[in-house]
Tab-separated table of N, CA, C and O in Angstrom:
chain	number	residue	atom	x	y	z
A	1	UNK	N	38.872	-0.189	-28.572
A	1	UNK	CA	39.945	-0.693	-27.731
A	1	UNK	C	39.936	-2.226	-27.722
A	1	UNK	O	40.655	-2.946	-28.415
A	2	UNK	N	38.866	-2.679	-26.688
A	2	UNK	CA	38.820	-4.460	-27.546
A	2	UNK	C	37.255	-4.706	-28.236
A	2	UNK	O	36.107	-4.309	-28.038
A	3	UNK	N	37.889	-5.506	-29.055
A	3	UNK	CA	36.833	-5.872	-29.971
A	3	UNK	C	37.077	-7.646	-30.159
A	3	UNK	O	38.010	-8.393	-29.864
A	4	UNK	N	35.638	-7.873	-30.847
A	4	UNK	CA	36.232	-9.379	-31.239
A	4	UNK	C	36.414	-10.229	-30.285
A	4	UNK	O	35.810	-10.093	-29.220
A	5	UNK	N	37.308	-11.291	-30.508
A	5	UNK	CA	37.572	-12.170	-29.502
A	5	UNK	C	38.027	-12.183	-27.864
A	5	UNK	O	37.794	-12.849	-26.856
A	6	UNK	N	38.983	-10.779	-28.350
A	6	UNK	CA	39.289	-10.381	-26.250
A	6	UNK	C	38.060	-9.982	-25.409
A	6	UNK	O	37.871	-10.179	-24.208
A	7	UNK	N	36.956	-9.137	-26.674
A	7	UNK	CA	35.656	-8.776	-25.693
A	7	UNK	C	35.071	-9.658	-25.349
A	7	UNK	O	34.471	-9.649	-24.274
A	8	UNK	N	35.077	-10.935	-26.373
A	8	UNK	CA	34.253	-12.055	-25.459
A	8	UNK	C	34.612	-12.934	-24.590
A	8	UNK	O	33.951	-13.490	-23.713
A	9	UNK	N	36.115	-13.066	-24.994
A	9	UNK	CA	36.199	-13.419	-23.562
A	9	UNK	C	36.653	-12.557	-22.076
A	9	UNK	O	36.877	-12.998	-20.948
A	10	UNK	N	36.669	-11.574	-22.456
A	10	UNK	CA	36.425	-10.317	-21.090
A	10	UNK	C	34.994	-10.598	-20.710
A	10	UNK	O	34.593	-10.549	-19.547
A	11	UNK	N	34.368	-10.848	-21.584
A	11	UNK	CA	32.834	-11.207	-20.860
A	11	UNK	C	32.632	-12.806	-20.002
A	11	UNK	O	32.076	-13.090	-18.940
A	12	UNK	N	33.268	-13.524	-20.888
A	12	UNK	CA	33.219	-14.775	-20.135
A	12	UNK	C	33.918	-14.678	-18.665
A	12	UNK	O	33.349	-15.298	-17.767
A	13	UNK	N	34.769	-14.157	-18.433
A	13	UNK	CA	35.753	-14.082	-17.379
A	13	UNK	C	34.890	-13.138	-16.586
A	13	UNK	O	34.871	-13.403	-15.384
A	14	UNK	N	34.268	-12.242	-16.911
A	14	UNK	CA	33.418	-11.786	-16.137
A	14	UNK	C	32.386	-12.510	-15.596
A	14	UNK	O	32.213	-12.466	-14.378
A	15	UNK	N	31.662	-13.178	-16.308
A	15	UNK	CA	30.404	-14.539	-16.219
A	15	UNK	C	31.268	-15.401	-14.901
A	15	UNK	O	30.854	-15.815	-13.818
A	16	UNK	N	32.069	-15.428	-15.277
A	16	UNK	CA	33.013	-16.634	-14.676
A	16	UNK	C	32.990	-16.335	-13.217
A	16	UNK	O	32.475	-17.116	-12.417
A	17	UNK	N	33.686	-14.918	-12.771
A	17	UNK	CA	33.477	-14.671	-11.795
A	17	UNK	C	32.282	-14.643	-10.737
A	17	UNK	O	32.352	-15.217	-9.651
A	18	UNK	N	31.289	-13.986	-11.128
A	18	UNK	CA	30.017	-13.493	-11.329
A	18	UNK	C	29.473	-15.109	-10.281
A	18	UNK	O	29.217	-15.262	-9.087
A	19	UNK	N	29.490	-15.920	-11.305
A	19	UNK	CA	29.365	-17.277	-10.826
A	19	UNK	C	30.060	-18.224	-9.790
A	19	UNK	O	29.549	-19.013	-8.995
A	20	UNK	N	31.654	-17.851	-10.081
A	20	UNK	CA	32.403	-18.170	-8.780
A	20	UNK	C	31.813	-17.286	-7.510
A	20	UNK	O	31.286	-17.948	-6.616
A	21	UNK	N	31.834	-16.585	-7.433
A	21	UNK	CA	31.637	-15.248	-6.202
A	21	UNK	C	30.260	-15.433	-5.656
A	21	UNK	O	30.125	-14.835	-4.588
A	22	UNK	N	29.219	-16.060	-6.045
A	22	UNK	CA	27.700	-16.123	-6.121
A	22	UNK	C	27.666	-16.687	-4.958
A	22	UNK	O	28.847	-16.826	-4.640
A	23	UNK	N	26.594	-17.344	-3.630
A	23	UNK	CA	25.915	-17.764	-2.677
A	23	UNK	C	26.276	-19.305	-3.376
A	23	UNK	O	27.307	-19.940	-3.158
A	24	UNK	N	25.486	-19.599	-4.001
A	24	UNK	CA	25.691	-21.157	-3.837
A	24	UNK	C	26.913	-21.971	-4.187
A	24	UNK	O	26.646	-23.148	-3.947
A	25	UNK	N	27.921	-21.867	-4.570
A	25	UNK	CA	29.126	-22.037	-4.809
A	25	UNK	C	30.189	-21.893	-3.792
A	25	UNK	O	30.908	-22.827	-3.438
A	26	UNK	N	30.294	-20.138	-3.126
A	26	UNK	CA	30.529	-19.940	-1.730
A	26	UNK	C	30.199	-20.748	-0.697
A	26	UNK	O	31.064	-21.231	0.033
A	27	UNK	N	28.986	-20.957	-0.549
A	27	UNK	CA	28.612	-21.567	0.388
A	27	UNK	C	29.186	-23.103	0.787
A	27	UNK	O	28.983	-23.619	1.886
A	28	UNK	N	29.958	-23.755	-0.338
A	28	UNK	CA	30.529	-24.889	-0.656
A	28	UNK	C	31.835	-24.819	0.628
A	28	UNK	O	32.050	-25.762	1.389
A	29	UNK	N	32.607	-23.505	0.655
A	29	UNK	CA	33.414	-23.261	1.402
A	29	UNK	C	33.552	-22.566	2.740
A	29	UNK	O	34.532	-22.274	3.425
A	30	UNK	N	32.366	-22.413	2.873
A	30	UNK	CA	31.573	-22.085	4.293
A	30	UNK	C	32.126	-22.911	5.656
A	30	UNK	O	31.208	-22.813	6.470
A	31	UNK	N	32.844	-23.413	6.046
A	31	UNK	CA	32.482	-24.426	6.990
A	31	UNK	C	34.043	-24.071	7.807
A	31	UNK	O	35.083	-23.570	7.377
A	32	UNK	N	33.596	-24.651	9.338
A	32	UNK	CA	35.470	-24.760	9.946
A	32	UNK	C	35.833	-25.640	9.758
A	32	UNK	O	35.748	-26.744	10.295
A	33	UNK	N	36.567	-25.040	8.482
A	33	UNK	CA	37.765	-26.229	7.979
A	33	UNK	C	39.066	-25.494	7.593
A	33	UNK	O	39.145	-24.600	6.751
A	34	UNK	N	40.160	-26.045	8.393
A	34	UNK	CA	41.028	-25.143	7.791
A	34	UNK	C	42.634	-25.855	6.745
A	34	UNK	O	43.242	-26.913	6.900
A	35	UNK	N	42.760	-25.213	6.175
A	35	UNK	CA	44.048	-26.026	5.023
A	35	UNK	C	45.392	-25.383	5.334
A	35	UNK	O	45.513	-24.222	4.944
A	36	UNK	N	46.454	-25.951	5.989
A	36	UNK	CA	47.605	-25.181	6.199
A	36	UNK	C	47.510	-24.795	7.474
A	36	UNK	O	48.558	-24.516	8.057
A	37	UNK	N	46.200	-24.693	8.201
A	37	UNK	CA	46.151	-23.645	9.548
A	37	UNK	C	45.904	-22.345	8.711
A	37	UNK	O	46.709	-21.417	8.789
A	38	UNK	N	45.062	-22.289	8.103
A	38	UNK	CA	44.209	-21.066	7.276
A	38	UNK	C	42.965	-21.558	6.980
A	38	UNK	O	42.733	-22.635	6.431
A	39	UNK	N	41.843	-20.408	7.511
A	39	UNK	CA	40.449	-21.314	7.640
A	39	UNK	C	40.237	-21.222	5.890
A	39	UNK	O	40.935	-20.387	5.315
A	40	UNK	N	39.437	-21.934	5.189
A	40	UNK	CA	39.078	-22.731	3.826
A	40	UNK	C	38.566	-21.478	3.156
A	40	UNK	O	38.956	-21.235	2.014
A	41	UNK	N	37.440	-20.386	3.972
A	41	UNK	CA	36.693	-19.853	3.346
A	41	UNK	C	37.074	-18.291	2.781
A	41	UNK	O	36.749	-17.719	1.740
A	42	UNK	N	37.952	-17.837	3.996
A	42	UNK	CA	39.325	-16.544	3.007
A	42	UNK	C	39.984	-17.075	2.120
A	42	UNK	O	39.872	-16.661	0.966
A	43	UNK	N	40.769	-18.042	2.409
A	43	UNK	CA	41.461	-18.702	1.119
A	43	UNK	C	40.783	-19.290	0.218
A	43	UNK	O	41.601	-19.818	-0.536
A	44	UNK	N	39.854	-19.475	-0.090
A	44	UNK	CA	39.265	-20.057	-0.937
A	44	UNK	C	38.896	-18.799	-2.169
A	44	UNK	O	39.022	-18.889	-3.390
A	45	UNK	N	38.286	-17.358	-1.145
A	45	UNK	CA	37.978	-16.442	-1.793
A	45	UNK	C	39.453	-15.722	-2.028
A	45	UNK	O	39.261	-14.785	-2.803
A	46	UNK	N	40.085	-15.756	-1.860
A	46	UNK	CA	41.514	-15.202	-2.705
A	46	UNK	C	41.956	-15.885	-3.277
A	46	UNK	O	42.801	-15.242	-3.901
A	47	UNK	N	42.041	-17.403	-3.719
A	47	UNK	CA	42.039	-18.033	-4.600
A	47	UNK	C	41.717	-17.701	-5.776
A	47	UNK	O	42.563	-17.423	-6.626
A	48	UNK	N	40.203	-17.680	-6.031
A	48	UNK	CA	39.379	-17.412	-6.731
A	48	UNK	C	39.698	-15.827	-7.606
A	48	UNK	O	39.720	-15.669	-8.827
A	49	UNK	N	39.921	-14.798	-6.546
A	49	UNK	CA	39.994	-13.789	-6.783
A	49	UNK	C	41.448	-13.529	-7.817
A	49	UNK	O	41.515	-13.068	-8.956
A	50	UNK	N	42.668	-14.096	-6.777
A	50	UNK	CA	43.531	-14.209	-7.618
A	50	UNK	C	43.587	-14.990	-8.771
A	50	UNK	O	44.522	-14.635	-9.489
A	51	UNK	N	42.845	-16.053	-9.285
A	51	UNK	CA	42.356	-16.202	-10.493
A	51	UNK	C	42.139	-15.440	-11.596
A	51	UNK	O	42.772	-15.369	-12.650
A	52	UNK	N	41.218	-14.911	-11.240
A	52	UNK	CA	39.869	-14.016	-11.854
A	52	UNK	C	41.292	-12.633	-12.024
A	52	UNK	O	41.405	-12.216	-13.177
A	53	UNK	N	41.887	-12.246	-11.383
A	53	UNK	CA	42.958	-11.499	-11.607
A	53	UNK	C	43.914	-11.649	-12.707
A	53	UNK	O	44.365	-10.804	-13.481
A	54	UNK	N	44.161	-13.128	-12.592
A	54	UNK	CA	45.555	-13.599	-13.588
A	54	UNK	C	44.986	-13.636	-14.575
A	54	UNK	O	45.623	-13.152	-15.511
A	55	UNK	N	43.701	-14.133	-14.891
A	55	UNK	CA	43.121	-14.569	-15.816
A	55	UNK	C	42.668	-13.218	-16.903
A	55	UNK	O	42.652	-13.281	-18.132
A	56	UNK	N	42.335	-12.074	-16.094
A	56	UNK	CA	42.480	-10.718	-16.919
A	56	UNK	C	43.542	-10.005	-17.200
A	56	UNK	O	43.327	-8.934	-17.767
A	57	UNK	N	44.558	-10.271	-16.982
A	57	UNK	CA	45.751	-10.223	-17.043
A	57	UNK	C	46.076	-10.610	-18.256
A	57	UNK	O	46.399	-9.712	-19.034
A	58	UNK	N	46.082	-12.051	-18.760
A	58	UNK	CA	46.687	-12.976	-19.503
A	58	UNK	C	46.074	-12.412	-20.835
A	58	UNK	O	46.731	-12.112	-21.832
A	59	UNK	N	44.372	-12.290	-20.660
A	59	UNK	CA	43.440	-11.969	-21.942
A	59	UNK	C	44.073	-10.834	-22.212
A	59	UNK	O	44.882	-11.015	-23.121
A	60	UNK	N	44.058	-9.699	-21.803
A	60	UNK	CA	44.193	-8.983	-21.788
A	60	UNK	C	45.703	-8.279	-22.716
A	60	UNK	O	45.615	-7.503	-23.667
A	61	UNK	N	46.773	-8.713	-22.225
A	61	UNK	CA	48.050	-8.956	-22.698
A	61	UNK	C	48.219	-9.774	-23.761
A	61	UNK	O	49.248	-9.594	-24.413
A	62	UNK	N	47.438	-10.671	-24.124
A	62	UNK	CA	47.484	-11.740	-25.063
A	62	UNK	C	46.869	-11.003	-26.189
A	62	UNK	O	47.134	-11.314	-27.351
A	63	UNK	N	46.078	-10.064	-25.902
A	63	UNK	CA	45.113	-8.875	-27.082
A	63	UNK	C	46.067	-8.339	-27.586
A	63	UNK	O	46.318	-8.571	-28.769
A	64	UNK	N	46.881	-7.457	-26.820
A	64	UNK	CA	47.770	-6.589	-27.263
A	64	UNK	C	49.123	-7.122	-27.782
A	64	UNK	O	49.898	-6.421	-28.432
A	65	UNK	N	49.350	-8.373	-27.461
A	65	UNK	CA	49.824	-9.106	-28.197
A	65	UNK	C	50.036	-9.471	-29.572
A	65	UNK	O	51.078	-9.492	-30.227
A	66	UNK	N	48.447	-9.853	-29.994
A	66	UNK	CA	48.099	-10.393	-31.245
A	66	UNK	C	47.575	-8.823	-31.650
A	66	UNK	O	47.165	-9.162	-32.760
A	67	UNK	N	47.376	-7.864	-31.619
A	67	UNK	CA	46.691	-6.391	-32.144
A	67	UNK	C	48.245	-6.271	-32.872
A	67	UNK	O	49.329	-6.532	-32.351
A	68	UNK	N	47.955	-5.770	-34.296
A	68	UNK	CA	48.634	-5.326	-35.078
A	68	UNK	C	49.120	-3.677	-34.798
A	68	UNK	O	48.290	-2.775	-34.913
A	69	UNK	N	50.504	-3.404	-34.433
A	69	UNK	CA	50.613	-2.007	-34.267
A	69	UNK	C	50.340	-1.076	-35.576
A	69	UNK	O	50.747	-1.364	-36.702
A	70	UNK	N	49.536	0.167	-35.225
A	70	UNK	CA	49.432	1.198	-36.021
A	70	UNK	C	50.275	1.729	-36.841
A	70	UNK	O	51.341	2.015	-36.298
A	71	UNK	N	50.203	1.981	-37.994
A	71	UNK	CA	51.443	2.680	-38.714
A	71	UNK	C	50.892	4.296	-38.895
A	71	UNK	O	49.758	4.768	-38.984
A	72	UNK	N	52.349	4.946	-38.904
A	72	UNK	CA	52.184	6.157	-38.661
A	72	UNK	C	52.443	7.058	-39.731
A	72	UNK	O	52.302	8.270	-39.566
């Protein structure tokens, strides 16, 4: 299904997350602070999340994109 270049970067984007989502990074956005009148540290993590979303999205579609259809 993927091979090659989409698997690695399905892995990076995984890494990616992995690392965004982690304690010490989080913790960056820890604090009462809020942006808009929305405290920093939900939005920060749906940020992120919705990232990490679009971003598998894009790889993902961009595979099937460039994948040569089957002949029958």
């Amino acid at each position: 299904m993927f091979d090659g270049l989409v698997a690695q970067r399905l892995v990076a984007l995984f890494l990616a997350g992995m690392v965004l989502l982690n304690f010490p990074l989080l913790a960056l956005w820890d604090r009462d602070a809020t942006w808009g009148g929305l405290p920093l540290f939900p939005l920060a993590l749906f940020a992120i999340w919705t990232g990490l979303i679009a971003g598998l999205a894009w790889i993902v579609e961009r595979g099937q994109a460039d994948a040569p259809e089957p002949d029958e």
